CSV table of C-alpha atoms in Angstrom, one decimal:
chain,number,residue,atom,x,y,z
A,1,MET,CA,24.5,-7.9,-3.4
A,2,ILE,CA,21.1,-5.9,-2.9
A,3,LYS,CA,19.9,-4.9,-6.2
A,4,LEU,CA,16.5,-4.5,-4.7
A,5,ILE,CA,14.6,-2.1,-2.5
A,6,ALA,CA,11.0,-2.3,-1.4
A,7,SER,CA,9.1,0.2,1.1
A,8,ASP,CA,6.3,0.8,2.8
A,9,LEU,CA,5.4,4.4,3.5
A,10,ASP,CA,3.3,5.2,5.8
A,11,GLY,CA,5.1,4.1,9.7
A,12,THR,CA,7.5,2.9,8.2
A,13,LEU,CA,9.2,5.0,5.4
A,14,PHE,CA,7.2,8.0,6.0
A,15,LYS,CA,7.5,10.1,9.4
A,16,PRO,CA,4.3,11.2,11.8
A,17,HIS,CA,1.6,12.6,9.6
A,18,GLY,CA,3.0,11.2,5.8
A,19,VAL,CA,5.8,13.5,5.9
A,20,LEU,CA,8.5,12.1,3.5
A,21,PRO,CA,12.5,12.5,4.8
A,22,ASP,CA,14.2,15.5,3.0
A,23,GLU,CA,16.8,13.4,2.3
A,24,THR,CA,14.6,10.3,0.3
A,25,PHE,CA,14.9,11.9,-4.0
A,26,ASN,CA,18.9,12.3,-3.2
A,27,LEU,CA,18.9,8.3,-2.1
A,28,ILE,CA,17.1,6.9,-4.4
A,29,GLU,CA,19.5,8.6,-6.8
A,30,ARG,CA,22.5,7.8,-5.0
A,31,LEU,CA,20.8,4.1,-4.5
A,32,TYR,CA,19.9,4.2,-9.3
A,33,GLU,CA,23.2,5.5,-9.4
A,34,LYS,CA,24.7,2.1,-7.8
A,35,GLY,CA,22.0,0.1,-9.7
A,36,ILE,CA,19.3,-0.1,-6.5
A,37,THR,CA,16.3,0.0,-8.2
A,38,PHE,CA,14.1,1.7,-5.1
A,39,ALA,CA,10.1,0.9,-5.3
A,40,PRO,CA,8.1,2.3,-2.7
A,41,ALA,CA,5.2,-0.1,-2.3
A,42,SER,CA,2.0,0.9,-0.6
A,43,GLY,CA,-1.9,0.8,0.0
A,44,ARG,CA,-2.2,4.5,-1.3
A,45,GLN,CA,-3.4,5.3,-5.0
A,46,LEU,CA,-0.8,5.3,-7.6
A,47,PRO,CA,-2.1,9.1,-8.6
A,48,ASN,CA,-1.4,9.9,-5.3
A,49,LEU,CA,2.2,7.9,-5.7
A,50,LEU,CA,3.4,9.4,-9.2
A,51,GLN,CA,2.6,12.6,-7.4
A,52,ILE,CA,4.6,12.2,-4.6
A,53,PHE,CA,7.5,10.3,-6.2
A,54,LYS,CA,7.1,13.2,-9.5
A,55,PRO,CA,11.2,14.2,-9.5
A,56,VAL,CA,12.7,10.8,-9.2
A,57,LEU,CA,10.1,8.4,-11.4
A,58,ASP,CA,13.3,7.3,-14.1
A,59,LYS,CA,14.2,5.5,-11.1
A,60,ILE,CA,12.3,3.9,-9.6
A,61,ALA,CA,9.2,1.4,-9.0
A,62,ILE,CA,6.4,1.5,-7.5
A,63,ILE,CA,3.7,-0.9,-6.0
A,64,ALA,CA,0.4,0.7,-5.1
A,65,GLU,CA,-3.3,-0.6,-3.8
A,66,ASN,CA,-1.8,-2.4,-1.5
A,67,GLY,CA,-0.2,-4.5,-3.7
A,68,GLY,CA,-3.0,-4.4,-6.9
A,69,VAL,CA,-1.0,-2.4,-9.1
A,70,VAL,CA,2.5,-2.1,-10.2
A,71,TRP,CA,4.6,0.3,-12.4
A,72,ARG,CA,7.3,0.6,-13.8
A,73,GLY,CA,8.3,2.9,-16.6
A,74,GLY,CA,5.7,5.2,-17.6
A,75,LYS,CA,3.5,2.3,-17.5
A,76,VAL,CA,1.1,-0.4,-15.6
A,77,ILE,CA,3.2,-3.5,-15.6
A,78,TYR,CA,1.1,-5.9,-13.2
A,79,SER,CA,-2.3,-5.7,-12.1
A,80,ASN,CA,-4.9,-7.9,-9.5
A,81,LEU,CA,-8.3,-6.7,-10.8
A,82,MET,CA,-11.9,-8.5,-8.7
A,83,PRO,CA,-14.6,-10.2,-10.8
A,84,GLN,CA,-17.6,-6.9,-10.6
A,85,ARG,CA,-19.7,-9.9,-8.6
A,86,GLU,CA,-17.0,-10.6,-6.1
A,87,VAL,CA,-17.0,-6.5,-5.9
A,88,VAL,CA,-20.4,-6.3,-5.4
A,89,ARG,CA,-21.3,-9.1,-2.8
A,90,ALA,CA,-18.3,-7.3,-0.9
A,91,LEU,CA,-20.2,-4.2,-0.9
A,92,ASP,CA,-23.8,-5.8,0.3
A,93,ALA,CA,-21.4,-7.0,3.4
A,94,VAL,CA,-20.0,-3.5,4.4
A,95,SER,CA,-23.7,-2.2,3.4
A,96,LYS,CA,-25.1,-4.1,6.5
A,97,ALA,CA,-21.9,-3.3,9.3
A,98,ASP,CA,-22.1,0.6,11.5
A,99,GLY,CA,-19.3,2.8,10.3
A,100,LEU,CA,-17.7,1.5,7.6
A,101,TYR,CA,-17.7,3.2,4.5
A,102,PRO,CA,-16.6,1.8,1.0
A,103,LEU,CA,-14.5,2.6,-1.6
A,104,LEU,CA,-13.9,1.7,-4.5
A,105,SER,CA,-9.9,2.1,-5.5
A,106,CYS,CA,-9.4,1.4,-9.7
A,107,ALA,CA,-5.9,2.3,-11.0
A,108,ASP,CA,-6.4,5.8,-11.8
A,109,CYS,CA,-9.3,7.1,-9.7
A,110,ALA,CA,-10.7,6.2,-6.5
A,111,TYR,CA,-14.8,6.4,-6.4
A,112,TYR,CA,-17.3,6.4,-3.2
A,113,GLN,CA,-20.6,6.5,-2.6
A,114,ASP,CA,-21.5,7.8,0.9
A,115,ASP,CA,-21.1,11.4,1.4
A,116,ASN,CA,-20.9,10.9,5.3
A,117,PRO,CA,-18.6,14.2,6.0
A,118,LYS,CA,-15.7,12.5,7.7
A,119,PHE,CA,-15.5,10.6,5.5
A,120,VAL,CA,-14.8,12.4,2.7
A,121,GLN,CA,-12.7,14.9,3.8
A,122,THR,CA,-10.5,11.8,4.4
A,123,VAL,CA,-11.2,11.0,0.9
A,124,LYS,CA,-10.1,13.6,-0.1
A,125,ASN,CA,-7.4,14.7,1.7
A,126,SER,CA,-6.0,10.5,1.1
A,127,TYR,CA,-6.3,10.1,-3.0
A,128,THR,CA,-5.5,12.6,-5.5
A,129,VAL,CA,-7.7,11.3,-8.1
A,130,CYS,CA,-11.3,11.4,-6.6
A,131,LYS,CA,-15.1,11.0,-7.2
A,132,ARG,CA,-18.0,10.6,-6.1
A,133,VAL,CA,-20.6,9.1,-7.9
A,134,GLU,CA,-24.3,7.1,-7.2
A,135,ASN,CA,-24.4,4.2,-7.1
A,136,LEU,CA,-20.5,2.5,-6.3
A,137,LYS,CA,-22.6,-1.2,-7.9
A,138,SER,CA,-23.0,0.5,-11.0
A,139,ILE,CA,-19.2,2.4,-11.3
A,140,SER,CA,-18.1,-1.3,-10.5
A,141,GLY,CA,-19.1,-2.9,-13.8
A,142,GLU,CA,-17.4,0.3,-15.8
A,143,VAL,CA,-14.3,0.5,-14.2
A,144,GLY,CA,-11.9,-2.5,-13.0
A,145,THR,CA,-11.5,-2.4,-9.9
A,146,VAL,CA,-8.3,-3.3,-8.1
A,147,LYS,CA,-9.6,-3.3,-4.5
A,148,ILE,CA,-12.2,-1.6,-2.2
A,149,SER,CA,-10.8,0.5,0.3
A,150,VAL,CA,-12.9,0.6,3.9
A,151,TRP,CA,-13.0,4.0,6.5
A,152,ASP,CA,-14.1,2.5,9.7
A,153,GLU,CA,-15.4,5.4,11.4
A,154,TYR,CA,-15.4,3.7,14.7
A,155,PRO,CA,-11.2,2.9,15.0
A,156,PRO,CA,-8.7,0.8,15.1
A,157,CYS,CA,-9.6,-0.6,12.7
A,158,ALA,CA,-8.1,-4.3,14.1
A,159,GLU,CA,-11.0,-4.5,16.6
A,160,HIS,CA,-13.4,-3.3,15.1
A,161,GLY,CA,-14.1,-3.6,10.8
A,162,GLY,CA,-11.2,-5.3,10.8
A,163,ILE,CA,-13.0,-8.4,13.1
A,164,ILE,CA,-16.3,-8.0,11.7
A,165,LEU,CA,-15.6,-8.1,8.3
A,166,PRO,CA,-13.8,-11.0,6.6
A,167,PRO,CA,-16.4,-14.0,8.1
A,168,THR,CA,-19.0,-12.1,6.6
A,169,ILE,CA,-16.8,-12.1,3.1
A,170,THR,CA,-15.4,-15.2,2.9
A,171,GLY,CA,-13.1,-16.0,-0.4
A,172,LEU,CA,-11.9,-12.3,-0.2
A,173,ARG,CA,-8.9,-11.2,1.0
A,174,THR,CA,-9.6,-9.4,3.7
A,175,ILE,CA,-6.8,-7.0,6.0
A,176,VAL,CA,-6.2,-4.3,7.7
A,177,SER,CA,-4.3,-1.8,6.7
A,178,GLY,CA,-4.0,0.9,9.0
A,179,TYR,CA,-5.8,3.1,12.4
A,180,ASP,CA,-9.1,3.6,10.9
A,181,TRP,CA,-8.6,1.7,7.1
A,182,LEU,CA,-8.7,-1.8,5.7
A,183,ASP,CA,-8.8,-3.8,2.1
A,184,ILE,CA,-11.2,-6.3,0.3
A,185,SER,CA,-9.3,-7.9,-2.3
A,186,ASN,CA,-8.2,-10.7,-4.0
A,187,PRO,CA,-6.4,-13.5,-2.4
A,188,GLN,CA,-3.4,-12.8,-4.6
A,189,ALA,CA,-3.5,-9.6,-4.8
A,190,HIS,CA,-1.3,-8.2,-2.1
A,191,LYS,CA,2.4,-6.0,-1.9
A,192,GLY,CA,4.0,-10.6,-1.8
A,193,ARG,CA,2.6,-10.2,-5.5
A,194,ALA,CA,3.3,-7.3,-6.4
A,195,LEU,CA,6.8,-7.9,-5.5
A,196,GLU,CA,7.4,-11.3,-7.1
A,197,GLU,CA,6.1,-10.0,-10.0
A,198,LEU,CA,8.7,-6.4,-9.8
A,199,MET,CA,11.2,-8.6,-9.1
A,200,ARG,CA,10.8,-10.9,-13.0
A,201,GLU,CA,10.2,-8.0,-14.6
A,202,LEU,CA,13.8,-6.8,-13.4
A,203,LYS,CA,15.2,-10.3,-13.2
A,204,ILE,CA,16.1,-10.1,-9.5
A,205,ASN,CA,16.0,-12.9,-7.0
A,206,ARG,CA,15.1,-12.7,-3.4
A,207,ASP,CA,18.8,-12.4,-2.0
A,208,GLU,CA,18.6,-9.4,-4.1
A,209,CYS,CA,16.0,-7.6,-2.6
A,210,GLU,CA,15.4,-6.1,0.5
A,211,ALA,CA,12.3,-5.1,2.4
A,212,TYR,CA,10.8,-2.9,5.2
A,213,GLY,CA,7.8,-2.8,6.5
A,214,ASP,CA,5.2,-1.8,9.6
A,215,HIS,CA,2.0,-3.7,9.3
A,216,MET,CA,0.4,-7.1,8.8
A,217,ASN,CA,-0.4,-6.2,5.4
A,218,ASP,CA,3.2,-6.2,4.5
A,219,PHE,CA,3.6,-9.3,5.3
A,220,GLU,CA,4.0,-10.9,1.9
A,221,MET,CA,6.0,-8.6,0.6
A,222,LEU,CA,8.3,-9.2,3.4
A,223,SER,CA,8.1,-12.6,2.9
A,224,ALA,CA,8.8,-12.6,-0.7
A,225,CYS,CA,12.1,-11.0,-0.7
A,226,GLY,CA,15.7,-12.1,1.0
A,227,SER,CA,16.2,-9.5,3.6
A,228,PRO,CA,13.7,-8.5,5.2
A,229,PHE,CA,13.6,-5.6,7.8
A,230,VAL,CA,9.9,-4.6,10.2
A,231,THR,CA,10.4,-0.9,12.3
A,232,ALA,CA,10.4,-1.0,16.1
A,233,ASN,CA,7.0,0.8,15.7
A,234,ALA,CA,6.0,-1.6,14.2
A,235,PHE,CA,2.9,-3.8,14.8
A,236,ALA,CA,3.1,-6.5,17.3
A,237,GLY,CA,1.7,-9.7,15.5
A,238,LEU,CA,4.8,-8.9,12.4
A,239,LYS,CA,7.8,-8.9,15.0
A,240,LYS,CA,6.7,-12.2,15.8
A,241,TYR,CA,7.1,-13.4,12.2
A,242,PHE,CA,10.7,-10.9,11.1
A,243,PRO,CA,13.6,-11.0,14.1
A,244,ASN,CA,15.2,-8.2,12.2
A,245,GLU,CA,14.6,-4.4,13.0
A,246,LEU,CA,15.3,-1.0,12.1
A,247,PRO,CA,14.2,2.0,14.3
A,248,SER,CA,11.2,3.6,14.9
A,249,ASN,CA,9.8,5.6,11.3
A,250,VAL,CA,10.1,9.0,14.1
A,251,GLU,CA,13.8,8.3,13.4
A,252,MET,CA,13.7,7.1,10.6
A,253,GLY,CA,14.4,4.5,10.5
A,254,VAL,CA,14.4,3.3,7.3
A,255,ILE,CA,16.5,6.7,6.0
A,256,LYS,CA,19.2,4.6,8.6
A,257,ARG,CA,19.4,2.0,7.0
A,258,LEU,CA,19.5,3.2,2.9
A,259,LYS,CA,22.3,5.1,3.9
A,260,GLU,CA,24.2,1.6,5.3
A,261,ILE,CA,23.4,0.7,2.0
A,262,LEU,CA,25.4,3.2,0.1
A,263,LYS,CA,28.6,2.8,2.7
């Protein structure tokens, strides 16, 4: 029996342009009544997810920052912070690449330094709580950095920043998380590890967990659960590993799957 459902958001649950399907909250409440916890699992920051899912916060858990933070019951129950020396090393590598703009993602705020108008607007559109600072290296010594998010001015990121950065910062996890974003974090800071921590908290085994995703930053999460599904619009490289397919996010495949479970 399924007791936990973890779903990626952008490209998976969300319709295009980050639109949450109208039925989502009603379905979450019905799942909760049947003893099933729903967990949004996203690269978005925790404050943003708390705002989006405000009507059902007492019925869900949240995996934020691509697995760097897990929230449940009004508090952070797990986080995976980068050592400051590694933050500085990664920032140095990003600064040497053309068209890449870093942002420090922390549990309660995101910090950026560059004033490129397109980058600033993208940050403000994506982050509920963000702040510009004069020096990211300095602020990294004062705050706990969950990950470094990097905006790519020359997308798709998989063909630009996602190729340039990984060889320059070996020992860290560098993965494309969207069309124009990539994430840098500790090697074990991913959605899979976060999902395992959440299953431990809920005393749930992997066979009682189902997960949905569309991109390579969902790989570990899908691997950690007993019933993994990818959407029809998922990245081709992900589909090679997970044969179970849902309709695309445009067709609201996740919503259809939740309705099947509730039957």
